[in-house]
CSV table of C-alpha atoms in Angstrom, one decimal:
chain,number,residue,atom,x,y,z
J,1,LEU,CA,-2.3,11.9,-9.6
J,2,ALA,CA,-2.0,14.0,-6.4
J,3,LYS,CA,1.5,13.9,-5.0
J,4,THR,CA,1.8,13.8,-1.2
J,5,THR,CA,4.5,15.2,1.1
J,6,GLN,CA,5.0,13.8,4.7
J,7,PRO,CA,7.6,14.3,7.3
J,8,ILE,CA,10.2,11.6,7.0
J,9,SER,CA,10.3,10.8,10.7
J,10,MET,CA,8.8,11.7,14.0
J,11,ASP,CA,9.7,10.8,17.6
J,12,SER,CA,7.0,10.7,20.4
J,13,TYR,CA,6.8,9.6,24.0
J,14,GLU,CA,4.4,7.1,25.2
J,15,GLY,CA,1.0,8.5,26.2
J,16,GLN,CA,1.4,11.5,24.0
J,17,GLU,CA,-1.0,12.6,21.1
J,18,VAL,CA,0.8,12.3,17.7
J,19,ASN,CA,-0.2,14.3,14.7
J,20,ILE,CA,1.2,13.5,11.3
J,21,THR,CA,0.4,16.0,8.6
J,22,CYS,CA,0.3,15.2,4.8
J,23,SER,CA,0.2,17.9,2.1
J,24,HIS,CA,-1.4,17.2,-1.2
J,25,ASN,CA,-1.8,20.5,-3.0
J,26,ASN,CA,-3.1,19.2,-6.3
J,27,ILE,CA,-5.8,17.0,-4.8
J,28,ALA,CA,-8.7,16.3,-7.4
J,29,THR,CA,-12.3,16.6,-6.7
J,30,ASN,CA,-12.9,12.9,-6.8
J,31,ASP,CA,-9.8,12.0,-4.7
J,32,TYR,CA,-10.1,10.4,-1.2
J,33,ILE,CA,-7.4,10.5,1.5
J,34,THR,CA,-6.4,7.2,3.0
J,35,TRP,CA,-3.8,6.3,5.7
J,36,TYR,CA,-1.9,3.1,6.1
J,37,GLN,CA,0.2,1.7,8.8
J,38,GLN,CA,3.2,-0.6,8.3
J,39,PHE,CA,5.1,-2.6,10.9
J,40,PRO,CA,8.5,-4.2,9.8
J,41,SER,CA,8.2,-7.3,7.8
J,42,GLN,CA,4.5,-6.9,7.3
J,43,GLY,CA,2.2,-5.5,4.6
J,44,PRO,CA,0.5,-2.1,5.2
J,45,ARG,CA,-2.7,-2.0,7.0
J,46,PHE,CA,-5.6,0.4,6.5
J,47,ILE,CA,-6.1,2.9,9.3
J,48,ILE,CA,-8.5,5.5,8.2
J,49,GLN,CA,-10.1,7.1,5.2
J,50,GLY,CA,-11.8,10.4,4.6
J,51,TYR,CA,-13.0,13.0,2.0
J,52,LYS,CA,-13.6,16.2,4.0
J,53,THR,CA,-13.9,17.5,7.6
J,54,LYS,CA,-13.2,15.0,10.3
J,55,VAL,CA,-13.4,11.2,10.5
J,56,THR,CA,-12.9,9.2,13.6
J,57,ASN,CA,-12.6,5.5,14.4
J,58,GLU,CA,-11.4,3.3,17.2
J,59,VAL,CA,-7.8,3.9,16.2
J,60,ALA,CA,-7.3,7.4,14.9
J,61,SER,CA,-8.8,10.7,13.7
J,62,LEU,CA,-8.4,12.3,10.4
J,63,PHE,CA,-8.8,16.0,10.0
J,64,ILE,CA,-9.2,17.6,6.5
J,65,PRO,CA,-9.6,21.3,6.1
J,66,ALA,CA,-12.1,22.8,3.8
J,67,ASP,CA,-9.6,23.3,0.9
J,68,ARG,CA,-8.4,19.6,1.2
J,69,LYS,CA,-4.8,20.5,0.3
J,70,SER,CA,-3.6,18.9,3.6
J,71,SER,CA,-4.8,16.3,6.1
J,72,THR,CA,-3.6,15.4,9.5
J,73,LEU,CA,-3.6,11.9,11.0
J,74,SER,CA,-4.1,12.1,14.8
J,75,LEU,CA,-3.1,9.1,17.0
J,76,PRO,CA,-4.3,9.6,20.7
J,77,ARG,CA,-2.0,8.4,23.6
J,78,VAL,CA,0.5,6.5,21.5
J,79,SER,CA,2.2,3.4,22.9
J,80,LEU,CA,5.3,1.6,21.9
J,81,SER,CA,3.3,-0.7,19.7
J,82,ASP,CA,2.4,2.3,17.5
J,83,THR,CA,6.0,2.5,16.3
J,84,ALA,CA,5.6,1.9,12.6
J,85,VAL,CA,5.7,3.8,9.2
J,86,TYR,CA,2.6,5.7,8.3
J,87,TYR,CA,1.6,6.4,4.7
J,88,CYS,CA,-0.8,9.0,3.2
J,89,LEU,CA,-2.4,8.1,0.0
J,90,VAL,CA,-4.5,10.4,-2.2
J,91,GLY,CA,-6.5,9.1,-5.2
J,92,ASP,CA,-9.7,8.3,-7.0
J,93,LEU,CA,-11.1,5.0,-5.6
J,94,TRP,CA,-12.7,4.2,-8.8
J,95,ILE,CA,-9.5,4.1,-10.8
J,96,SER,CA,-11.4,4.4,-14.2
J,97,GLY,CA,-8.2,3.8,-16.2
J,98,ASN,CA,-6.1,6.2,-14.0
J,99,THR,CA,-3.0,4.8,-12.2
J,100,PRO,CA,-4.3,3.6,-8.8
J,101,LEU,CA,-3.0,4.6,-5.4
J,102,VAL,CA,0.7,4.8,-5.1
J,103,PHE,CA,2.7,4.9,-1.8
J,104,GLY,CA,5.2,7.8,-1.0
J,105,LYS,CA,8.0,7.2,1.5
J,106,GLY,CA,5.9,7.6,4.5
J,107,THR,CA,6.6,8.9,8.0
J,108,ARG,CA,8.6,6.7,10.4
J,109,LEU,CA,7.1,7.2,13.8
J,110,SER,CA,9.2,6.1,16.8
J,111,VAL,CA,7.5,5.9,20.2
J,112,ILE,CA,9.9,6.2,23.1
J,113,ALA,CA,9.2,4.8,26.6
C,1,ASN,CA,-11.5,-16.0,5.0
C,2,ALA,CA,-7.7,-16.4,4.5
C,3,GLY,CA,-7.6,-12.9,2.7
C,4,VAL,CA,-4.6,-12.4,0.5
C,5,THR,CA,-2.2,-15.4,0.3
C,6,GLN,CA,1.3,-15.2,-1.2
C,7,THR,CA,3.7,-18.0,-1.9
C,8,PRO,CA,6.6,-18.5,-1.5
C,9,LYS,CA,7.5,-16.4,1.6
C,10,PHE,CA,11.2,-16.6,0.8
C,11,ARG,CA,13.2,-17.4,-2.3
C,12,ILE,CA,16.8,-17.2,-3.4
C,13,LEU,CA,17.4,-17.0,-7.1
C,14,LYS,CA,20.5,-16.9,-9.2
C,15,ILE,CA,21.0,-14.1,-11.9
C,16,GLY,CA,19.1,-15.0,-15.0
C,17,GLN,CA,16.8,-17.5,-13.4
C,18,SER,CA,13.0,-17.0,-13.7
C,19,MET,CA,10.2,-17.6,-11.2
C,20,THR,CA,6.6,-16.8,-10.4
C,21,LEU,CA,5.3,-15.3,-7.3
C,22,GLN,CA,1.8,-16.6,-6.5
C,23,CYS,CA,-1.0,-14.5,-5.1
C,24,THR,CA,-4.5,-15.5,-4.4
C,25,GLN,CA,-7.5,-13.8,-2.7
C,26,ASP,CA,-10.8,-15.2,-1.4
C,27,MET,CA,-12.6,-11.9,-1.0
C,28,ASN,CA,-14.0,-11.7,-4.5
C,29,HIS,CA,-12.2,-8.4,-5.1
C,30,ASN,CA,-12.0,-7.1,-8.6
C,31,TYR,CA,-8.8,-5.1,-8.1
C,32,MET,CA,-5.4,-6.7,-7.4
C,33,TYR,CA,-1.9,-5.2,-7.2
C,34,TRP,CA,1.8,-6.0,-7.0
C,35,TYR,CA,4.1,-3.8,-5.1
C,36,ARG,CA,7.7,-4.1,-4.4
C,37,GLN,CA,9.5,-2.6,-1.3
C,38,ASP,CA,13.2,-2.1,-1.1
C,39,PRO,CA,14.8,-1.8,2.3
C,40,GLY,CA,13.9,1.5,4.1
C,41,MET,CA,11.8,2.6,1.3
C,42,GLY,CA,8.2,3.0,0.4
C,43,LEU,CA,6.1,0.6,-1.8
C,44,LYS,CA,6.3,0.9,-5.6
C,45,LEU,CA,3.5,-0.4,-7.9
C,46,ILE,CA,4.7,-2.9,-10.3
C,47,TYR,CA,1.3,-4.0,-12.1
C,48,TYR,CA,-2.4,-3.9,-11.2
C,49,SER,CA,-5.5,-5.5,-12.5
C,50,VAL,CA,-9.1,-4.2,-12.5
C,51,GLY,CA,-10.6,-7.5,-13.2
C,52,ALA,CA,-10.0,-11.0,-14.9
C,53,GLY,CA,-8.4,-10.6,-18.2
C,54,ILE,CA,-7.3,-6.9,-17.6
C,55,THR,CA,-3.9,-5.9,-16.4
C,56,ASP,CA,-1.9,-2.6,-16.6
C,57,LYS,CA,1.6,-1.3,-15.7
C,58,GLY,CA,2.3,0.6,-12.6
C,59,GLU,CA,5.5,2.7,-11.7
C,60,VAL,CA,8.1,0.0,-12.2
C,61,PRO,CA,6.9,-2.8,-14.5
C,62,ASN,CA,10.2,-3.5,-16.3
C,63,GLY,CA,11.4,-7.0,-15.8
C,64,TYR,CA,8.0,-8.4,-14.7
C,65,ASN,CA,4.9,-9.9,-16.3
C,66,VAL,CA,1.5,-10.5,-14.9
C,67,SER,CA,-1.7,-12.4,-15.9
C,68,ARG,CA,-5.2,-12.4,-14.5
C,69,SER,CA,-7.1,-15.3,-15.8
C,70,THR,CA,-9.5,-15.6,-12.7
C,71,THR,CA,-10.8,-13.1,-10.1
C,72,GLU,CA,-8.9,-15.0,-7.4
C,73,ASP,CA,-5.3,-15.3,-8.9
C,74,PHE,CA,-2.8,-12.7,-9.9
C,75,PRO,CA,0.7,-14.3,-10.3
C,76,LEU,CA,3.8,-12.2,-10.9
C,77,ARG,CA,6.4,-13.5,-13.2
C,78,LEU,CA,10.1,-12.6,-13.0
C,79,GLU,CA,12.1,-13.2,-16.2
C,80,LEU,CA,15.8,-13.2,-16.2
C,81,ALA,CA,16.3,-12.3,-12.5
C,82,ALA,CA,18.7,-9.5,-11.8
C,83,PRO,CA,20.2,-8.3,-8.4
C,84,SER,CA,18.1,-5.1,-8.7
C,85,GLN,CA,15.0,-7.2,-8.2
C,86,THR,CA,16.1,-8.2,-4.7
C,87,SER,CA,13.2,-6.9,-2.7
C,88,VAL,CA,10.0,-7.8,-0.7
C,89,TYR,CA,7.1,-8.2,-2.9
C,90,PHE,CA,3.6,-7.5,-1.7
C,91,CYS,CA,0.4,-8.5,-3.3
C,92,ALA,CA,-2.8,-6.7,-2.5
C,93,SER,CA,-6.5,-6.6,-3.4
C,94,SER,CA,-9.3,-4.2,-3.0
C,95,SER,CA,-13.0,-4.1,-3.8
C,96,HIS,CA,-14.4,-1.6,-6.3
C,97,PRO,CA,-16.7,1.1,-4.6
C,98,GLY,CA,-19.5,-0.2,-6.7
C,99,GLN,CA,-19.2,-3.3,-4.7
C,100,GLY,CA,-19.8,-1.5,-1.6
C,101,GLY,CA,-16.3,-1.2,-0.5
C,102,THR,CA,-14.1,1.7,0.5
C,103,GLY,CA,-11.2,0.7,-1.9
C,104,GLU,CA,-9.3,-0.4,1.2
C,105,LEU,CA,-6.2,-2.3,0.1
C,106,PHE,CA,-5.7,-5.8,1.8
C,107,PHE,CA,-2.2,-7.0,1.7
C,108,GLY,CA,-0.6,-10.3,1.8
C,109,GLU,CA,2.3,-11.1,4.1
C,110,GLY,CA,4.9,-10.6,1.6
C,111,SER,CA,7.5,-12.6,-0.4
C,112,ARG,CA,11.2,-11.9,0.3
C,113,LEU,CA,13.2,-12.4,-2.9
C,114,THR,CA,17.0,-12.3,-3.2
C,115,VAL,CA,18.8,-12.5,-6.4
C,116,LEU,CA,22.5,-13.4,-6.2
């Protein structure tokens, strides 16, 4: 199971672009990279998922280099409502008897006015 | 669709008592999970299930039991509650990629349990 490493916390001003990097040096061939967002007193919410190169949706972009040993979640022009904990998960979506996705400690993003 | 529904939302237990946290989903997902989250920490996987009749241990299964008799329901049983089990419990479900899903986890609103 690929272990992930993320910064514990980050601060940003409103309107700035925020990039959160996740390291996963032992990622396996079948592993996908998924990011979740969690607000206080709520369950995590899916943000974006990718396997390689770049993925973009209406909320964020995910950059994955060719070696896939790291990934970067990019949040454009953050607002106060983006203050949350962001989790990077790496794993095989098919489970197939392996332990499914586990959450690390995440990155606590604080957006300042 | 209601998604993933957990009950109760709040509960206070005395040491040694037992209880069941209920979880039901209406998305016909094969996979279901129970996580616990202690204050300021990430989520820890307790048990998971890949389908009715199949369950397996996660990272922190001690003190808990689960069953999966139907696709929709995945109750978590706490036997002999201890203060260390004070936490917020989240149930989640996801579809198998063979069902056309992405493996995205859908979470319930959580059940806040305090053991005194």
